[in-house]
Amino acid sequence: MTQFGSGVTVPVTADDSGRSWGFTASAFCSVALDPPLVLVCPARSAESYNAFVNSRRFAIHILGSDQSDVAMRFAEKRTDKFEEGRWRQAADGLPALDGALARVSCVTHAVHDGGDHAILIGRVVHAEVDEAAGAPLLYFRRRFLDPVAS
Ligand SMILES: Cc1cc2nc3c(=O)[nH]c(=O)nc-3n(C[C@H](O)[C@H](O)[C@H](O)COP(=O)(O)O)c2cc1C
């Protein structure tokens, strides 16, 4: 799987108490156009797992090549993930990261068994694209790549 180059995302959600959760994910893809469905796979071992599989809404940020710091921060187990960076609250009530290539806002469509991960399928209800943002952040052979610099 290290030979499969992918984009990098940060899915976010909130639990019933209103606490924000997020993690770095490369297991993300488009599933269907009608209805518009995407999937992301949180690990059962993730601190954010329960918040995601129990959520009614979540949103996914597609990171730009200058956002490897965000990817690294959200790949760590820490409670202050949202305290640094350009975060604001979006209309869906969840955190939104300025500077991402795109933000896809979803309602939970299905949660499937994916072994030690869940397969979380979201129906896209809103999507924002930052046309001014540049190249995507890529992950290949366990390293982040800037497709413009490399
Ligand atoms: C590039 C990259 C891609 C990742 N993709 C996933 C993924 O698709 N699913 C997943 O559960 N964890 C993935 N991880 C690991 C999580 O980001 C990491 O375990 C994180 O600590 C989980 O956060 P949490 O435990 O605070 O919820 C990835 C990490 C990196 C660096």
PDB file of C-alpha atoms and ligand atoms in Angstrom:
ATOM      1  CA  MET A   1       0.000   0.000   0.000  1.00  0.00           C
ATOM      2  CA  THR A   2       2.991   2.303   0.440  1.00  0.00           C
ATOM      3  CA  GLN A   3       3.275   2.230  -3.379  1.00  0.00           C
ATOM      4  CA  PHE A   4      -0.161   3.785  -3.752  1.00  0.00           C
ATOM      5  CA  GLY A   5       0.186   7.564  -3.840  1.00  0.00           C
ATOM      6  CA  SER A   6      -2.805   9.401  -2.446  1.00  0.00           C
ATOM      7  CA  GLY A   7      -4.074  12.776  -1.413  1.00  0.00           C
ATOM      8  CA  VAL A   8      -4.296  13.658   2.273  1.00  0.00           C
ATOM      9  CA  THR A   9      -7.456  14.658   4.123  1.00  0.00           C
ATOM     10  CA  VAL A  10      -8.547  15.766   7.566  1.00  0.00           C
ATOM     11  CA  PRO A  11     -12.070  14.567   8.434  1.00  0.00           C
ATOM     12  CA  VAL A  12     -13.691  16.435  11.345  1.00  0.00           C
ATOM     13  CA  THR A  13     -16.788  15.896  13.424  1.00  0.00           C
ATOM     14  CA  ALA A  14     -18.244  16.814  16.819  1.00  0.00           C
ATOM     15  CA  ASP A  15     -19.615  14.625  19.601  1.00  0.00           C
ATOM     16  CA  ASP A  16     -22.849  15.182  21.532  1.00  0.00           C
ATOM     17  CA  SER A  17     -21.053  17.435  24.010  1.00  0.00           C
ATOM     18  CA  GLY A  18     -19.941  19.684  21.148  1.00  0.00           C
ATOM     19  CA  ARG A  19     -16.279  18.675  21.318  1.00  0.00           C
ATOM     20  CA  SER A  20     -14.489  18.724  17.955  1.00  0.00           C
ATOM     21  CA  TRP A  21     -12.625  15.648  16.691  1.00  0.00           C
ATOM     22  CA  GLY A  22     -10.410  15.121  13.664  1.00  0.00           C
ATOM     23  CA  PHE A  23      -7.637  12.932  12.276  1.00  0.00           C
ATOM     24  CA  THR A  24      -5.430  12.689   9.211  1.00  0.00           C
ATOM     25  CA  ALA A  25      -6.739  10.217   6.646  1.00  0.00           C
ATOM     26  CA  SER A  26      -5.569   8.958   3.280  1.00  0.00           C
ATOM     27  CA  ALA A  27      -8.301   6.289   3.179  1.00  0.00           C
ATOM     28  CA  PHE A  28     -10.776   8.607   1.485  1.00  0.00           C
ATOM     29  CA  CYS A  29     -12.480   8.370  -1.876  1.00  0.00           C
ATOM     30  CA  SER A  30     -15.489   9.218  -3.944  1.00  0.00           C
ATOM     31  CA  VAL A  31     -18.084   6.405  -3.981  1.00  0.00           C
ATOM     32  CA  ALA A  32     -21.114   7.518  -6.007  1.00  0.00           C
ATOM     33  CA  LEU A  33     -22.487  10.489  -7.881  1.00  0.00           C
ATOM     34  CA  ASP A  34     -26.205   9.766  -7.400  1.00  0.00           C
ATOM     35  CA  PRO A  35     -26.565  10.272  -4.548  1.00  0.00           C
ATOM     36  CA  PRO A  36     -23.188  11.946  -4.023  1.00  0.00           C
ATOM     37  CA  LEU A  37     -21.336   9.650  -1.611  1.00  0.00           C
ATOM     38  CA  VAL A  38     -17.790   9.628  -0.271  1.00  0.00           C
ATOM     39  CA  LEU A  39     -16.084   7.309   2.190  1.00  0.00           C
ATOM     40  CA  VAL A  40     -13.436   7.620   4.851  1.00  0.00           C
ATOM     41  CA  CYS A  41     -12.050   4.876   7.090  1.00  0.00           C
ATOM     42  CA  PRO A  42     -11.307   5.687  10.758  1.00  0.00           C
ATOM     43  CA  ALA A  43      -9.328   3.100  12.742  1.00  0.00           C
ATOM     44  CA  ARG A  44     -10.990   1.495  15.746  1.00  0.00           C
ATOM     45  CA  SER A  45      -7.861   2.448  17.684  1.00  0.00           C
ATOM     46  CA  ALA A  46      -8.320   6.166  16.944  1.00  0.00           C
ATOM     47  CA  GLU A  47      -9.339   8.417  19.818  1.00  0.00           C
ATOM     48  CA  SER A  48     -11.851   9.979  17.422  1.00  0.00           C
ATOM     49  CA  TYR A  49     -13.366   6.631  16.307  1.00  0.00           C
ATOM     50  CA  ASN A  50     -16.499   6.776  18.496  1.00  0.00           C
ATOM     51  CA  ALA A  51     -17.181  10.388  17.617  1.00  0.00           C
ATOM     52  CA  PHE A  52     -17.054   9.570  13.889  1.00  0.00           C
ATOM     53  CA  VAL A  53     -19.076   6.351  13.864  1.00  0.00           C
ATOM     54  CA  ASN A  54     -21.754   7.888  16.110  1.00  0.00           C
ATOM     55  CA  SER A  55     -21.869  11.196  14.258  1.00  0.00           C
ATOM     56  CA  ARG A  56     -24.749  12.387  12.125  1.00  0.00           C
ATOM     57  CA  ARG A  57     -22.524  14.882  10.325  1.00  0.00           C
ATOM     58  CA  PHE A  58     -18.882  15.099   9.410  1.00  0.00           C
ATOM     59  CA  ALA A  59     -16.770  17.134   7.007  1.00  0.00           C
ATOM     60  CA  ILE A  60     -13.607  16.298   5.102  1.00  0.00           C
ATOM     61  CA  HIS A  61     -10.824  18.730   4.188  1.00  0.00           C
ATOM     62  CA  ILE A  62      -8.634  17.965   1.183  1.00  0.00           C
ATOM     63  CA  LEU A  63      -5.235  19.386   2.098  1.00  0.00           C
ATOM     64  CA  GLY A  64      -3.003  21.561  -0.025  1.00  0.00           C
ATOM     65  CA  SER A  65       0.729  21.013  -0.533  1.00  0.00           C
ATOM     66  CA  ASP A  66       1.531  23.696   2.081  1.00  0.00           C
ATOM     67  CA  GLN A  67      -0.497  21.922   4.791  1.00  0.00           C
ATOM     68  CA  SER A  68       1.789  19.042   5.802  1.00  0.00           C
ATOM     69  CA  ASP A  69       2.013  20.657   9.266  1.00  0.00           C
ATOM     70  CA  VAL A  70      -1.768  20.196   9.659  1.00  0.00           C
ATOM     71  CA  ALA A  71      -1.496  16.596   8.426  1.00  0.00           C
ATOM     72  CA  MET A  72       1.221  15.830  10.977  1.00  0.00           C
ATOM     73  CA  ARG A  73      -0.637  17.526  13.821  1.00  0.00           C
ATOM     74  CA  PHE A  74      -3.855  15.601  13.115  1.00  0.00           C
ATOM     75  CA  ALA A  75      -1.919  12.321  12.802  1.00  0.00           C
ATOM     76  CA  GLU A  76      -0.889  12.633  16.479  1.00  0.00           C
ATOM     77  CA  LYS A  77      -2.947  11.714  19.502  1.00  0.00           C
ATOM     78  CA  ARG A  78      -3.349  15.093  21.179  1.00  0.00           C
ATOM     79  CA  THR A  79      -6.209  17.085  22.643  1.00  0.00           C
ATOM     80  CA  ASP A  80      -5.206  20.484  21.235  1.00  0.00           C
ATOM     81  CA  LYS A  81      -5.415  19.684  17.517  1.00  0.00           C
ATOM     82  CA  PHE A  82      -7.736  22.589  16.724  1.00  0.00           C
ATOM     83  CA  GLU A  83      -5.891  25.177  18.828  1.00  0.00           C
ATOM     84  CA  GLU A  84      -3.417  26.053  16.082  1.00  0.00           C
ATOM     85  CA  GLY A  85      -4.118  26.807  12.452  1.00  0.00           C
ATOM     86  CA  ARG A  86      -6.757  28.671  10.494  1.00  0.00           C
ATOM     87  CA  TRP A  87      -9.882  27.066  11.979  1.00  0.00           C
ATOM     88  CA  ARG A  88     -13.333  28.666  12.010  1.00  0.00           C
ATOM     89  CA  GLN A  89     -16.842  27.307  12.457  1.00  0.00           C
ATOM     90  CA  ALA A  90     -18.724  26.435   9.253  1.00  0.00           C
ATOM     91  CA  ALA A  91     -22.459  26.675   8.617  1.00  0.00           C
ATOM     92  CA  ASP A  92     -22.758  22.924   9.349  1.00  0.00           C
ATOM     93  CA  GLY A  93     -21.585  23.636  12.908  1.00  0.00           C
ATOM     94  CA  LEU A  94     -18.279  21.802  12.447  1.00  0.00           C
ATOM     95  CA  PRO A  95     -14.736  23.184  12.223  1.00  0.00           C
ATOM     96  CA  ALA A  96     -13.563  24.458   8.843  1.00  0.00           C
ATOM     97  CA  LEU A  97      -9.909  24.860   7.857  1.00  0.00           C
ATOM     98  CA  ASP A  98      -9.079  27.868   5.707  1.00  0.00           C
ATOM     99  CA  GLY A  99      -6.553  27.170   2.962  1.00  0.00           C
ATOM    100  CA  ALA A 100      -7.671  23.613   2.213  1.00  0.00           C
ATOM    101  CA  LEU A 101      -8.259  22.784  -1.463  1.00  0.00           C
ATOM    102  CA  ALA A 102     -11.801  21.700  -0.693  1.00  0.00           C
ATOM    103  CA  ARG A 103     -14.173  20.992   2.187  1.00  0.00           C
ATOM    104  CA  VAL A 104     -16.873  18.371   1.746  1.00  0.00           C
ATOM    105  CA  SER A 105     -19.729  18.502   4.273  1.00  0.00           C
ATOM    106  CA  CYS A 106     -21.584  15.212   4.760  1.00  0.00           C
ATOM    107  CA  VAL A 107     -24.469  13.636   6.607  1.00  0.00           C
ATOM    108  CA  THR A 108     -23.768  10.080   7.686  1.00  0.00           C
ATOM    109  CA  HIS A 109     -25.205   7.642   5.124  1.00  0.00           C
ATOM    110  CA  ALA A 110     -23.873   4.301   6.438  1.00  0.00           C
ATOM    111  CA  VAL A 111     -21.229   2.800   8.684  1.00  0.00           C
ATOM    112  CA  HIS A 112     -19.841  -0.574   7.579  1.00  0.00           C
ATOM    113  CA  ASP A 113     -17.491  -3.062   9.182  1.00  0.00           C
ATOM    114  CA  GLY A 114     -13.995  -2.635   7.794  1.00  0.00           C
ATOM    115  CA  GLY A 115     -12.024  -4.969  10.059  1.00  0.00           C
ATOM    116  CA  ASP A 116      -9.913  -2.852  12.370  1.00  0.00           C
ATOM    117  CA  HIS A 117     -11.356   0.229  10.629  1.00  0.00           C
ATOM    118  CA  ALA A 118     -14.896   1.422   9.974  1.00  0.00           C
ATOM    119  CA  ILE A 119     -16.035   2.325   6.484  1.00  0.00           C
ATOM    120  CA  LEU A 120     -17.875   5.565   7.048  1.00  0.00           C
ATOM    121  CA  ILE A 121     -19.969   6.654   4.092  1.00  0.00           C
ATOM    122  CA  GLY A 122     -21.178  10.224   3.894  1.00  0.00           C
ATOM    123  CA  ARG A 123     -23.743  11.828   1.630  1.00  0.00           C
ATOM    124  CA  VAL A 124     -22.344  15.128   0.454  1.00  0.00           C
ATOM    125  CA  VAL A 125     -24.696  17.996   1.295  1.00  0.00           C
ATOM    126  CA  HIS A 126     -22.324  20.868   0.588  1.00  0.00           C
ATOM    127  CA  ALA A 127     -18.887  21.304  -0.937  1.00  0.00           C
ATOM    128  CA  GLU A 128     -16.581  24.312  -1.011  1.00  0.00           C
ATOM    129  CA  VAL A 129     -13.632  24.571  -3.369  1.00  0.00           C
ATOM    130  CA  ASP A 130     -10.875  27.144  -2.891  1.00  0.00           C
ATOM    131  CA  GLU A 131      -9.992  27.929  -6.505  1.00  0.00           C
ATOM    132  CA  ALA A 132      -7.097  30.082  -5.311  1.00  0.00           C
ATOM    133  CA  ALA A 133      -5.479  27.168  -3.479  1.00  0.00           C
ATOM    134  CA  GLY A 134      -2.595  25.475  -5.255  1.00  0.00           C
ATOM    135  CA  ALA A 135      -1.464  21.869  -5.568  1.00  0.00           C
ATOM    136  CA  PRO A 136      -2.653  18.972  -3.385  1.00  0.00           C
ATOM    137  CA  LEU A 137      -0.613  17.468  -0.581  1.00  0.00           C
ATOM    138  CA  LEU A 138       0.368  13.929  -1.603  1.00  0.00           C
ATOM    139  CA  TYR A 139       1.475  10.938   0.499  1.00  0.00           C
ATOM    140  CA  PHE A 140       3.683   8.272  -1.072  1.00  0.00           C
ATOM    141  CA  ARG A 141       6.115   5.734   0.441  1.00  0.00           C
ATOM    142  CA  ARG A 142       5.367   7.100   3.937  1.00  0.00           C
ATOM    143  CA  ARG A 143       6.357  10.627   2.970  1.00  0.00           C
ATOM    144  CA  PHE A 144       4.521  13.812   2.137  1.00  0.00           C
ATOM    145  CA  LEU A 145       5.211  15.109  -1.349  1.00  0.00           C
ATOM    146  CA  ASP A 146       4.755  18.557  -2.750  1.00  0.00           C
ATOM    147  CA  PRO A 147       3.936  17.849  -6.414  1.00  0.00           C
ATOM    148  CA  VAL A 148       5.098  21.311  -7.403  1.00  0.00           C
ATOM    149  CA  ALA A 149       8.471  21.188  -5.629  1.00  0.00           C
ATOM    150  CA  SER A 150       9.238  17.529  -6.430  1.00  0.00           C
TER     151      SER A 150
HETATM  152  C1  LIG B   1      -0.711  10.396   5.696  1.00  0.00           C
HETATM  153  C2  LIG B   1      -1.503   9.704   6.780  1.00  0.00           C
HETATM  154  C3  LIG B   1      -2.675   9.036   6.440  1.00  0.00           C
HETATM  155  C4  LIG B   1      -3.449   8.406   7.425  1.00  0.00           C
HETATM  156  N1  LIG B   1      -4.615   7.798   7.060  1.00  0.00           N
HETATM  157  C5  LIG B   1      -5.396   7.250   8.015  1.00  0.00           C
HETATM  158  C6  LIG B   1      -6.662   6.693   7.661  1.00  0.00           C
HETATM  159  O1  LIG B   1      -7.077   6.714   6.513  1.00  0.00           O
HETATM  160  N2  LIG B   1      -7.423   6.171   8.658  1.00  0.00           N
HETATM  161  C7  LIG B   1      -6.992   6.166   9.955  1.00  0.00           C
HETATM  162  O2  LIG B   1      -7.724   5.681  10.827  1.00  0.00           O
HETATM  163  N3  LIG B   1      -5.801   6.678  10.313  1.00  0.00           N
HETATM  164  C8  LIG B   1      -5.005   7.229   9.376  1.00  0.00           C
HETATM  165  N4  LIG B   1      -3.813   7.791   9.723  1.00  0.00           N
HETATM  166  C9  LIG B   1      -3.399   7.750  11.135  1.00  0.00           C
HETATM  167  C10 LIG B   1      -4.176   8.736  12.010  1.00  0.00           C
HETATM  168  O3  LIG B   1      -4.121  10.049  11.482  1.00  0.00           O
HETATM  169  C11 LIG B   1      -3.604   8.730  13.442  1.00  0.00           C
HETATM  170  O4  LIG B   1      -3.708   7.425  13.971  1.00  0.00           O
HETATM  171  C12 LIG B   1      -4.260   9.721  14.365  1.00  0.00           C
HETATM  172  O5  LIG B   1      -3.543   9.749  15.562  1.00  0.00           O
HETATM  173  C13 LIG B   1      -5.655   9.397  14.724  1.00  0.00           C
HETATM  174  O6  LIG B   1      -6.099  10.446  15.578  1.00  0.00           O
HETATM  175  P1  LIG B   1      -6.861  10.166  16.928  1.00  0.00           P
HETATM  176  O7  LIG B   1      -6.326   8.903  17.534  1.00  0.00           O
HETATM  177  O8  LIG B   1      -6.597  11.396  17.768  1.00  0.00           O
HETATM  178  O9  LIG B   1      -8.299  10.055  16.547  1.00  0.00           O
HETATM  179  C14 LIG B   1      -3.019   8.411   8.770  1.00  0.00           C
HETATM  180  C15 LIG B   1      -1.835   9.081   9.105  1.00  0.00           C
HETATM  181  C16 LIG B   1      -1.082   9.721   8.123  1.00  0.00           C
HETATM  182  C17 LIG B   1       0.178  10.451   8.514  1.00  0.00           C
END
